[in-house]
Coordinates of C-alpha atoms and ligand atoms in Angstrom, one line a residue:
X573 CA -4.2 -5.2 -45.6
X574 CA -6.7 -4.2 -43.5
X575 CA -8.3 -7.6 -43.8
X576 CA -5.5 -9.4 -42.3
X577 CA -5.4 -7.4 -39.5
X578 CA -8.7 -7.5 -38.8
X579 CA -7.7 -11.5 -38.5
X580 CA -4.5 -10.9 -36.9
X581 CA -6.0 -8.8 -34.0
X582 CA -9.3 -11.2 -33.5
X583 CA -6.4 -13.7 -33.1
X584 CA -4.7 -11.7 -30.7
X585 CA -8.0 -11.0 -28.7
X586 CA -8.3 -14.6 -27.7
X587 CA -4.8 -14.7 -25.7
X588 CA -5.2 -11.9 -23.7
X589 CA -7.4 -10.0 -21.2
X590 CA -10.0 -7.9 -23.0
X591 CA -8.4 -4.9 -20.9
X592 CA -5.6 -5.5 -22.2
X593 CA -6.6 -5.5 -25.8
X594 CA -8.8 -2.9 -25.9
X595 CA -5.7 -0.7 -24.1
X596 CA -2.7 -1.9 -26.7
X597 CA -4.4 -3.2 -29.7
X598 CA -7.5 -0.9 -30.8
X599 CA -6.3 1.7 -32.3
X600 CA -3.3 -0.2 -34.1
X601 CA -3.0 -0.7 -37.7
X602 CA -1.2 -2.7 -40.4
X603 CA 0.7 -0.2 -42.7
X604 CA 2.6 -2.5 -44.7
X605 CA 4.3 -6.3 -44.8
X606 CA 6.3 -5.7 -47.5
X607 CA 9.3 -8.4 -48.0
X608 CA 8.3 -9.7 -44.2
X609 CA 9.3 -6.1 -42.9
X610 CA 6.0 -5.3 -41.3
X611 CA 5.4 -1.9 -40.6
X612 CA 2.5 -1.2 -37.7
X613 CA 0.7 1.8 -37.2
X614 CA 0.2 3.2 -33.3
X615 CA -0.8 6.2 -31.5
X616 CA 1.9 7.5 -29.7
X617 CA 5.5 6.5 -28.7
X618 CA 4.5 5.1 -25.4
X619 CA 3.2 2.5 -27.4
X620 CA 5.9 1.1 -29.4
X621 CA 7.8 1.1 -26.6
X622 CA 4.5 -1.2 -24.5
X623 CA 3.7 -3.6 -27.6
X624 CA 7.5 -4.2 -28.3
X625 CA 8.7 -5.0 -24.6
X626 CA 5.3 -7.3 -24.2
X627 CA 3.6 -7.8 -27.5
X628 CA 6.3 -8.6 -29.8
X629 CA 6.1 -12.4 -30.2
X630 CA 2.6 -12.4 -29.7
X631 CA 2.2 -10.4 -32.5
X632 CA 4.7 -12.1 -34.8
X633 CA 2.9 -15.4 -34.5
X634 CA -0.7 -14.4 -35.2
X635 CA 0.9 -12.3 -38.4
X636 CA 2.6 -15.7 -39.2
X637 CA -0.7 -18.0 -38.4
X638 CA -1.9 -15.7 -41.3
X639 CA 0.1 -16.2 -44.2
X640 CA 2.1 -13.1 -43.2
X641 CA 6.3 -13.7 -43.6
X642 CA 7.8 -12.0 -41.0
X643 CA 11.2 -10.6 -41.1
X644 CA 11.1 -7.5 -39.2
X645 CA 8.4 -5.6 -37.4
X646 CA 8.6 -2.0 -36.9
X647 CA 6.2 0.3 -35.1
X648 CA 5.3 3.6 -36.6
X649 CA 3.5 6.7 -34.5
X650 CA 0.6 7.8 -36.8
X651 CA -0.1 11.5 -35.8
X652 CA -3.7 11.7 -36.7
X653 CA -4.8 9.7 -34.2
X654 CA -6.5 10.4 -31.6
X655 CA -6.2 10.8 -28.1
X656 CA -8.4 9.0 -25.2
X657 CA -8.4 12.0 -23.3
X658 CA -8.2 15.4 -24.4
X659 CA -6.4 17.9 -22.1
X660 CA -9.0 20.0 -21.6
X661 CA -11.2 17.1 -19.9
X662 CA -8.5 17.8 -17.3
X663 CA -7.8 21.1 -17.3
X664 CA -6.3 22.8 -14.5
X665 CA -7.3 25.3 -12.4
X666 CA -6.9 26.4 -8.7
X667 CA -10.2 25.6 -7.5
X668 CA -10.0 22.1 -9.3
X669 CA -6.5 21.2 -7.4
X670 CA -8.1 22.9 -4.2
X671 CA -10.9 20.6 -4.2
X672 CA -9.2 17.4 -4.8
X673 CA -6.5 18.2 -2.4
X674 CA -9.6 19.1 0.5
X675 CA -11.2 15.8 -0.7
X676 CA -8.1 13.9 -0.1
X677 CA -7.6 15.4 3.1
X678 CA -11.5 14.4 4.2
X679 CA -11.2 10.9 2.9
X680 CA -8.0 10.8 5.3
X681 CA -9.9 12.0 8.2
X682 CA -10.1 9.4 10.9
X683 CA -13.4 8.8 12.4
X684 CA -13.8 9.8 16.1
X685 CA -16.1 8.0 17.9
X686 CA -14.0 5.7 20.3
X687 CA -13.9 2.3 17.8
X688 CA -10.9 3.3 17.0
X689 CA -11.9 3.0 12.8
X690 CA -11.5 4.9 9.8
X691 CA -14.5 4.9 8.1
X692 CA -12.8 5.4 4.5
X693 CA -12.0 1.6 4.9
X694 CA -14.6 -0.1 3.9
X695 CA -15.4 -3.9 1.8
X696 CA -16.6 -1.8 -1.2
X697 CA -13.8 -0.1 -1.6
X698 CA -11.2 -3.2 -1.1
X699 CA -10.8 -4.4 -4.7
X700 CA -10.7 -8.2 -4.6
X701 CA -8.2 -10.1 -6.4
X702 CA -6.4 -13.5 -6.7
X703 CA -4.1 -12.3 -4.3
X704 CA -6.6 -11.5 -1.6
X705 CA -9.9 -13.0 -2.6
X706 CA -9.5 -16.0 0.3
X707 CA -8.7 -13.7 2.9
X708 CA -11.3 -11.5 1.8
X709 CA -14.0 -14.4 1.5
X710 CA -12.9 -14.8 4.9
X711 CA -13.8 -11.4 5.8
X712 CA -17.2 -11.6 4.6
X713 CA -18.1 -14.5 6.6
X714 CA -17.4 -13.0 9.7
X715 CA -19.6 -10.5 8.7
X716 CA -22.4 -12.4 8.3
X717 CA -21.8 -14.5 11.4
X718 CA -19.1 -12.7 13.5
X719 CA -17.6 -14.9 16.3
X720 CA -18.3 -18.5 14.7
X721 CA -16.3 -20.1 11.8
X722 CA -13.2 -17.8 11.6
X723 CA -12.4 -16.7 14.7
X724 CA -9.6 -15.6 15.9
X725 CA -8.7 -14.5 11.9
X726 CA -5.5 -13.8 11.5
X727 CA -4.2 -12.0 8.7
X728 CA -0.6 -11.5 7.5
X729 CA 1.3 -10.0 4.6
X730 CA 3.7 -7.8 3.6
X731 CA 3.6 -3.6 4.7
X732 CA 0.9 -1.6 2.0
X733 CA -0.9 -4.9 1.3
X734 CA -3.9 -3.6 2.8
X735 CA -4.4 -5.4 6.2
X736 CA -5.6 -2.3 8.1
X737 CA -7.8 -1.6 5.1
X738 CA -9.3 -5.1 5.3
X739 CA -9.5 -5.7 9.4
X740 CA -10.9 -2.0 9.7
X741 CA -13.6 -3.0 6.9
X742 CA -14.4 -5.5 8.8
X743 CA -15.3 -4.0 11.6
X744 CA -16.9 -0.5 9.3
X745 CA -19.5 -3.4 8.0
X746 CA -20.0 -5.2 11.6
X747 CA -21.1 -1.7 13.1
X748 CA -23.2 -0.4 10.0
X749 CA -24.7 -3.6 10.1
X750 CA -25.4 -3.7 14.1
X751 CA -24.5 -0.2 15.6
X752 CA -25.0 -1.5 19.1
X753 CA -21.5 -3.7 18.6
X754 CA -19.0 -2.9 20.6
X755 CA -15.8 -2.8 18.5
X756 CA -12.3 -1.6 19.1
X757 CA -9.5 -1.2 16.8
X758 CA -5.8 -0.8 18.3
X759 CA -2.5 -1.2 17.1
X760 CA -1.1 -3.4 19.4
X761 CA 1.4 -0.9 20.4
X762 CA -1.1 1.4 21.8
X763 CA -2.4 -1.6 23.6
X764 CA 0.4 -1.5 25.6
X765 CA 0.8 2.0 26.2
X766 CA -2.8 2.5 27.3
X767 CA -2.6 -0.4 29.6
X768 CA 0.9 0.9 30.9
X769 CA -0.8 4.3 31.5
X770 CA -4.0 2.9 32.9
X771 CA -2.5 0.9 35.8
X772 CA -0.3 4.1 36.4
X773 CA -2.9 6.0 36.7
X774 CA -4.8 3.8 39.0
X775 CA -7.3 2.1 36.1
X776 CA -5.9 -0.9 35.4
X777 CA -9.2 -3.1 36.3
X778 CA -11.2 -0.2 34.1
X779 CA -9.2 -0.7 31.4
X780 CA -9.6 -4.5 31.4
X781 CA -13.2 -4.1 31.6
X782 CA -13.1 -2.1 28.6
X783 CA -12.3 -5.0 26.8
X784 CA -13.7 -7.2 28.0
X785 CA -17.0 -5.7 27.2
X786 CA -16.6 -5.9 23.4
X787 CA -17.8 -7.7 20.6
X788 CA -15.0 -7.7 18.8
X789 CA -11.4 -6.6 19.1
X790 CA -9.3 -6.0 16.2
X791 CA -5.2 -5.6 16.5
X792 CA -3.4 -4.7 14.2
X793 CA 0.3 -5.3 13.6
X794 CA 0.7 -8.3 16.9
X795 CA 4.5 -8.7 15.4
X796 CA 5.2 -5.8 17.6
X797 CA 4.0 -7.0 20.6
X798 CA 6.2 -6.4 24.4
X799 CA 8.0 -9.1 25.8
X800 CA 7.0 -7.4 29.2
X801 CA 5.1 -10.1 31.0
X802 CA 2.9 -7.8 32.5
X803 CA 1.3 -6.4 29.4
X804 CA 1.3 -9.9 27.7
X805 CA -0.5 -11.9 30.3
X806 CA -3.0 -8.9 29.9
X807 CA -3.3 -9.7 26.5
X808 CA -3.3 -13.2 26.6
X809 CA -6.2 -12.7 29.5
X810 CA -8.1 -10.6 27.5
X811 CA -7.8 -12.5 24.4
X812 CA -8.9 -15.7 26.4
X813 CA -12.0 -14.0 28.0
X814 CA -13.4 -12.8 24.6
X815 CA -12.8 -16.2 22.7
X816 CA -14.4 -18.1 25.1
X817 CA -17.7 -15.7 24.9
X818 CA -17.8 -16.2 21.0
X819 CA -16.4 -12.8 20.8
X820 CA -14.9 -12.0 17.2
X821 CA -11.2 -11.7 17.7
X822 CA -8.9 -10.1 14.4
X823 CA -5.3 -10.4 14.5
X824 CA -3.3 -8.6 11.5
X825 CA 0.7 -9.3 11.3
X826 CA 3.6 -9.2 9.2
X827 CA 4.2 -12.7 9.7
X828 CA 2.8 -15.8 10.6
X829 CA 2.0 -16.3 13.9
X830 CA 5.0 -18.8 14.5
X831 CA 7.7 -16.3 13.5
X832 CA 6.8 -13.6 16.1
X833 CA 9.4 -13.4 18.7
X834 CA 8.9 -12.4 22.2
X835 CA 5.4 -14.0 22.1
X836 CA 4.4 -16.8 24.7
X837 CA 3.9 -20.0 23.2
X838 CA 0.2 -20.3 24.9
X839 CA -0.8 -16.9 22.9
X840 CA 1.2 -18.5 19.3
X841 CA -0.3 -21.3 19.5
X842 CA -4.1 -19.5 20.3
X843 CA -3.3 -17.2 17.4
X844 CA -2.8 -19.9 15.1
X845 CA -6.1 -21.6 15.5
X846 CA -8.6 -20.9 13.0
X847 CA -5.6 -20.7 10.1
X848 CA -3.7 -17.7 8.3
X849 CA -4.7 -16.1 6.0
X850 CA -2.4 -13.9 3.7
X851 CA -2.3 -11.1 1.7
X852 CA 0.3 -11.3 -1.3
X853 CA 0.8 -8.8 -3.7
X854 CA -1.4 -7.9 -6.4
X855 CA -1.1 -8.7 -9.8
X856 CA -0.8 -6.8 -13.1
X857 CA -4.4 -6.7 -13.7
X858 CA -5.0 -6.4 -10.2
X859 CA -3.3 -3.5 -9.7
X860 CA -4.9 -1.9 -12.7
X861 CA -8.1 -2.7 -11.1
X862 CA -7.0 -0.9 -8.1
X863 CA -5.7 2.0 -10.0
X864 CA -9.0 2.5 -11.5
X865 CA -11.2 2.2 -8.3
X866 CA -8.5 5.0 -6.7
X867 CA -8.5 7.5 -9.5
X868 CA -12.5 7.0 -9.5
X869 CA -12.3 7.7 -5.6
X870 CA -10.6 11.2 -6.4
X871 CA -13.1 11.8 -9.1
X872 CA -9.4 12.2 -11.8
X873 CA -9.5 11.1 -15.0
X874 CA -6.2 8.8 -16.1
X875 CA -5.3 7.1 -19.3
X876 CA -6.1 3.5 -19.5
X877 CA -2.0 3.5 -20.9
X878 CA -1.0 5.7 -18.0
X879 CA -2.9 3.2 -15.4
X880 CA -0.6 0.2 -17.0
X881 CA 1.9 2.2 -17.0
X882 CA 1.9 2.5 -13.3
X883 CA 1.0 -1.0 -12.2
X884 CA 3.6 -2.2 -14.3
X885 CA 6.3 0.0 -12.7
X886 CA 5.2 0.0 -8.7
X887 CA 5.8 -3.9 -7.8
X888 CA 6.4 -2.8 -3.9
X889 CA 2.5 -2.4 -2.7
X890 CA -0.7 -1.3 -2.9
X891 CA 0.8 2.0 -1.1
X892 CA 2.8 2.7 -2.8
X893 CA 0.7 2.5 -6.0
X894 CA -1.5 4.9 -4.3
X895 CA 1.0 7.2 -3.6
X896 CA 2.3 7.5 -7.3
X897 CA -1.2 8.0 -9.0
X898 CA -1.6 11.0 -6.1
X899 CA 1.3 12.5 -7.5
X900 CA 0.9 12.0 -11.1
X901 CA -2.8 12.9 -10.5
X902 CA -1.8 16.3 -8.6
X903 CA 1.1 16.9 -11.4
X904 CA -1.2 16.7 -14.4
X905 CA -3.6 18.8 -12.6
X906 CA -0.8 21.3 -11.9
X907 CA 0.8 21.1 -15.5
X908 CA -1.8 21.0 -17.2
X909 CA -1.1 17.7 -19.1
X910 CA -2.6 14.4 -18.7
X911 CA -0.9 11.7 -16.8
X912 CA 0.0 9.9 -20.0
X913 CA 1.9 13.0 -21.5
X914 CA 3.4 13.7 -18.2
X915 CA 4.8 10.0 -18.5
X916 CA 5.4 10.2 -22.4
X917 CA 7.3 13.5 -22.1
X918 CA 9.6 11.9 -19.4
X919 CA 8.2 14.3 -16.3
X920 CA 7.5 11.7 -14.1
X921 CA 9.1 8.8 -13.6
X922 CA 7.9 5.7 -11.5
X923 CA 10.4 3.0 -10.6
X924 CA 9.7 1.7 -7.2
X925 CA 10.9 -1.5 -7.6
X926 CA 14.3 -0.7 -7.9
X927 CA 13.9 2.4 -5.4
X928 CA 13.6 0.2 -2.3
X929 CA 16.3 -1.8 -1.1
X930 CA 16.8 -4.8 0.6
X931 CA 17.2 -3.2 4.1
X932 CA 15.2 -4.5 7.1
X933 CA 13.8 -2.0 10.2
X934 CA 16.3 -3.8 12.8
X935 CA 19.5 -2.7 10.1
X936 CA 18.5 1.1 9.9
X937 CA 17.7 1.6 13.8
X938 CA 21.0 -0.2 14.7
X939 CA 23.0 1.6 12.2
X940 CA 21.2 5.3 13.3
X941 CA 22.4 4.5 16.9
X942 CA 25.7 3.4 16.2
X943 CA 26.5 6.4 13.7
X944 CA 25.3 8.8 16.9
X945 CA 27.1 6.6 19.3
X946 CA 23.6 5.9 21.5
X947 CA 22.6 2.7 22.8
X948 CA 19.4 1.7 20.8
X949 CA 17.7 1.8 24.1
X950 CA 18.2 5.2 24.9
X951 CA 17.6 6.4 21.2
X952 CA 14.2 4.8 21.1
X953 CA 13.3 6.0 24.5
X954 CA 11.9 8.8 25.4
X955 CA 14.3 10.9 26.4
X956 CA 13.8 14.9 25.3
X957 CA 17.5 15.5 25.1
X958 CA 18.5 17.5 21.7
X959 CA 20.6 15.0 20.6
X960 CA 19.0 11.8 21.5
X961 CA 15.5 13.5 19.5
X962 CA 17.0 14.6 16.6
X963 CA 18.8 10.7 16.3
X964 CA 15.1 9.4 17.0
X965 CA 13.4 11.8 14.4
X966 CA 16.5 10.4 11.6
X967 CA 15.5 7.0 12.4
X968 CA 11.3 8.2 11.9
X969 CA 12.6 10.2 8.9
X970 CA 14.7 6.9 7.2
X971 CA 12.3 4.6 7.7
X972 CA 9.8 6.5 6.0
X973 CA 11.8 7.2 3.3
X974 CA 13.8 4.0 2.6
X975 CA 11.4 1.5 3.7
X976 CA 8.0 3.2 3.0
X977 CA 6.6 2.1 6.9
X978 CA 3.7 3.5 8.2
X979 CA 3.5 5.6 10.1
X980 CA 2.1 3.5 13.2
X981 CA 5.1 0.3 12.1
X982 CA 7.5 3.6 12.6
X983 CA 6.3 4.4 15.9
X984 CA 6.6 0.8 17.3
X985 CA 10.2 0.4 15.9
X986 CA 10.8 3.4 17.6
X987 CA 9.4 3.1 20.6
X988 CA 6.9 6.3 20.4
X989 CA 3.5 6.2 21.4
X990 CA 1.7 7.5 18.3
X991 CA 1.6 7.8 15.0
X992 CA 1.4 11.7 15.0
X993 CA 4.8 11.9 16.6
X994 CA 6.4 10.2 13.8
X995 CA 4.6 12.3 11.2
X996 CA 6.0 15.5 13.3
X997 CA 9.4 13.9 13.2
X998 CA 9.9 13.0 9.5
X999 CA 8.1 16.5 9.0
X1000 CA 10.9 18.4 11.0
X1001 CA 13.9 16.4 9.0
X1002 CA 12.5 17.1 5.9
X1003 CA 12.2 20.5 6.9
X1004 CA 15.6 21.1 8.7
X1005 CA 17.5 18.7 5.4
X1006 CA 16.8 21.9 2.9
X1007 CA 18.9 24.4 5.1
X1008 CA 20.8 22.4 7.6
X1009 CA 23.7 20.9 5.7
X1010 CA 25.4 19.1 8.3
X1011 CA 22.5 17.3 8.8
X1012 CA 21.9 16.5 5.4
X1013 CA 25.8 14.8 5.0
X1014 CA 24.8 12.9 8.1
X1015 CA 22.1 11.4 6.7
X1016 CA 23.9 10.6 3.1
X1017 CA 26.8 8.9 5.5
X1018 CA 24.1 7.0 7.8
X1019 CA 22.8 5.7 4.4
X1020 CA 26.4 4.5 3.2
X1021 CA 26.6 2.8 5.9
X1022 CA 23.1 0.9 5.6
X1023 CA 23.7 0.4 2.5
X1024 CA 27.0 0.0 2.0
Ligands
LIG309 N1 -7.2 -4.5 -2.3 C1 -7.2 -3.2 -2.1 N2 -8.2 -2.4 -2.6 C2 -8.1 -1.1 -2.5 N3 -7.2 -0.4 -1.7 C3 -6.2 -1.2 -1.1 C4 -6.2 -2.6 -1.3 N4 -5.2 -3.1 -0.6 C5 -4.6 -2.0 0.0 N5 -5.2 -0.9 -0.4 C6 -4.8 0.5 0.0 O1 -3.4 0.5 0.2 C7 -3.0 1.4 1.3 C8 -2.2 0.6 2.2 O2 -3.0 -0.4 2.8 P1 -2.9 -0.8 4.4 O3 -2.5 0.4 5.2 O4 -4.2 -1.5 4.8 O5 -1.7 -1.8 4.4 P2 -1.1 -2.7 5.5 O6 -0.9 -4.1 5.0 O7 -1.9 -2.5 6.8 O8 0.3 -2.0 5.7 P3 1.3 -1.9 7.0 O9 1.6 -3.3 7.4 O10 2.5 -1.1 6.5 O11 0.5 -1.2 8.1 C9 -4.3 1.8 1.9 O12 -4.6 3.1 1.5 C10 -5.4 0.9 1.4 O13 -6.6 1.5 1.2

């Protein structure tokens, strides 16, 4: 017996990633074949249900390509064996949770000098995959020679793909490797806001000078750009200036540059020069790779089964992958379990594909405004009124939620200047749902209507 699934397994090895093998197949066994009802010994229950959902026919022809008849095959959970990681590895304690949740918090600390970078983003820790590896080839080279081959690089994907990660990195790895660069990174929204304020305040030919003194200006989300000629032709003049100086120029959008609206054709068709690249999303092994590098980051310890378990469930984004090994992370830490028996005992469960729904920005602000009876306008304006606010901070608070936006992509939508603002607002609904009930049915009938 043991023989043949020695073969069977070395079989089995050849088709898939050694990952992959090494996670399902190691510690399998054969217990018995008899009358082709083959009987398969496993760890734990989280693997019957793994190997029979992916493994099943894989299985039943390497059994077969050994002289093994095949009828049935049954998994049985073989107590004695034993586990990968042993609770107390992660034990919990106060000081334990304490540290990872301060080291989280430092890791989220933006920098402060005035490039406008985070310096957690960085080309090390970008894992590279087939669906990124051209855009972050891409990357390197304008590392190495900034300004020449790819330039302006533009770079568009989906929301939690990791474009701010990968334009920021950029720029991290320019400056660390020439700290006298001048580099600026800006949402494109606060581009606007700053030049709106600078030529109120008198400083409009300041603030042009600003940029036109760098080495390299990275943007980030250009879909939201202003239709307000003023601000564009600013833009456009800036952009012009830098390109013609051999000045690195990186772009990041949703879309490709010929879908953004409100954009003069002169700036699309500058955009477009030097090619798109794209971001798409990861891949199974991909996303375990990610996973990995994370829970390293945090200094946790995960199951290899619980790592699978979790890039097989989150098919949104790379966010969102992050945000369910935090939790599970913080849970087993809490609980004192490890993330796998947090998953086997059916405390956590991770189903993001089905949780989001196919709902765009544009439908939920137009649908918040209606339900208050506000133009959009005056909703996503800055008006201080009670009313008006508390509509604005529903719209923050459901676009967070429903569509997982950042917290900058909420902030353009809804026409506030930064990123904190939002925070604040989807911090105050959150807050005001557990005791205000009215507001809570309004929000369940907004949804309704979204969705309904
Ligand atoms: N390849 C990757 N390797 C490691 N981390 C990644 C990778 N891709 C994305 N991430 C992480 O996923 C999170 C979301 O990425 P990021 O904010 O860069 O996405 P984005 O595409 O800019 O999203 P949005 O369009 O919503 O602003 C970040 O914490 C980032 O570090």
């Amino acid at each position: 017996m043991y023989d043949v699934w020695k073969n069977v397994l070395a079989e089995i090895e050849q088709q898939i990633s050694t990952a992959n093998f090494s996670t399902w197949f190691q510690d399998t066994s054969l217990i018995s074949t008899d009358n082709g009802e083959i009987k398969i010994g496993v760890k734990n229950s989280f693997y019957v249900k793994q190997l029979r959902n992916r493994y099943l026919d894989l299985i039943k022809t390497a059994l077969q390509n050994n002289n093994v008849s095949v009828s049935t095959i049954d998994f049985e959970v073989q107590s004695n064996a034993k586990p990968k990681v042993r609770p107390r590895e992660i034990t919990p304690t106060n000081t334990t949770v304490k540290t990872r949740i301060k080291k989280v918090k430092e890791e989220l600390k933006p920098q402060t000098s005035n490039t406008g970078l985070n310096e957690k983003y960085t080309l090390e820790s970008f894992i590279v995959g087939s669906n990124n590896d051209v855009a972050v080839a891409a990357a390197q080279s304008i590392v190495d020679a900034p300004g020449t081959r790819y330039n302006p690089f533009f770079l568009y994907g989906g929301p939690g793909l990791g474009k701010t990660h990968l334009v920021q990195a950029i720029g991290n790895a320019l400056i660390s490797r020439n700290p006298n660069l001048k580099i600026l990174y800006t949402p494109i929204s606060n581009f606007y806001s700053d030049f709106v304020d600078a030529v109120r305040n008198g400083k409009g030919k300041e603030f042009n000078r600003k940029f036109q003194d760098l080495d390299c200006l990275i943007i980030d989300d250009i879909q939201f750009i202003v239709n307000k000629e003023k601000s564009q032709e600013e833009f456009f003049n800036i952009f012009n200036s830098l390109y013609q100086l051999n000045k690195q120029i990186i772009i990041t959008s949703d879309r490709l540059p010929n879908q953004i609206k409100s954009v003069d054709e002169r700036l699309t068709s500058r955009l477009a020069m030097a090619g798109a690249f794209d971001l798409q999303l990861p891949k199974f092994e991909d996303k375990c790779a990610i996973l990995r590098a994370k829970a390293e980051l945090m200094g946790a310890e995960i199951e290899p089964e619980a790592i699978e378990y979790i890039a097989e469930n989150v098919n949104t984004n790379i966010r969102d992958l992050e945000g369910e090994l935090s939790t599970i992370l913080l849970m087993s830490e809490v609980r004192g379990l490890t993330p796998l028996e947090l998953i086997e005992n059916g405390s956590v469960s991770v189903n993001k594909s089905s949780k989001l729904r196919p709902v765009s920005s544009k439908q939920i602000v137009e649908k918040v405004a209606k339900y208050y009876n506000l133009p959009i306008k005056e909703m996503c304006g800055k008006s201080r009124v009670a009313h008006i606010k508390t509509a604005r901070q529903v719209t923050m608070f459901l676009l967070s939620k429903e569509l997982n936006l950042s917290t900058n992509k909420i902030a353009a939508e809804v026409g506030v200047k930064d990123h904190t603002t939002v925070m604040h607002g989807v911090k105050k609904i959150e807050k005001d749902l557990k005791l205000d009930f009215t507001l809570r049915d309004q929000i369940e009938e907004i949804k309704e209507k979204i969705y309904g």
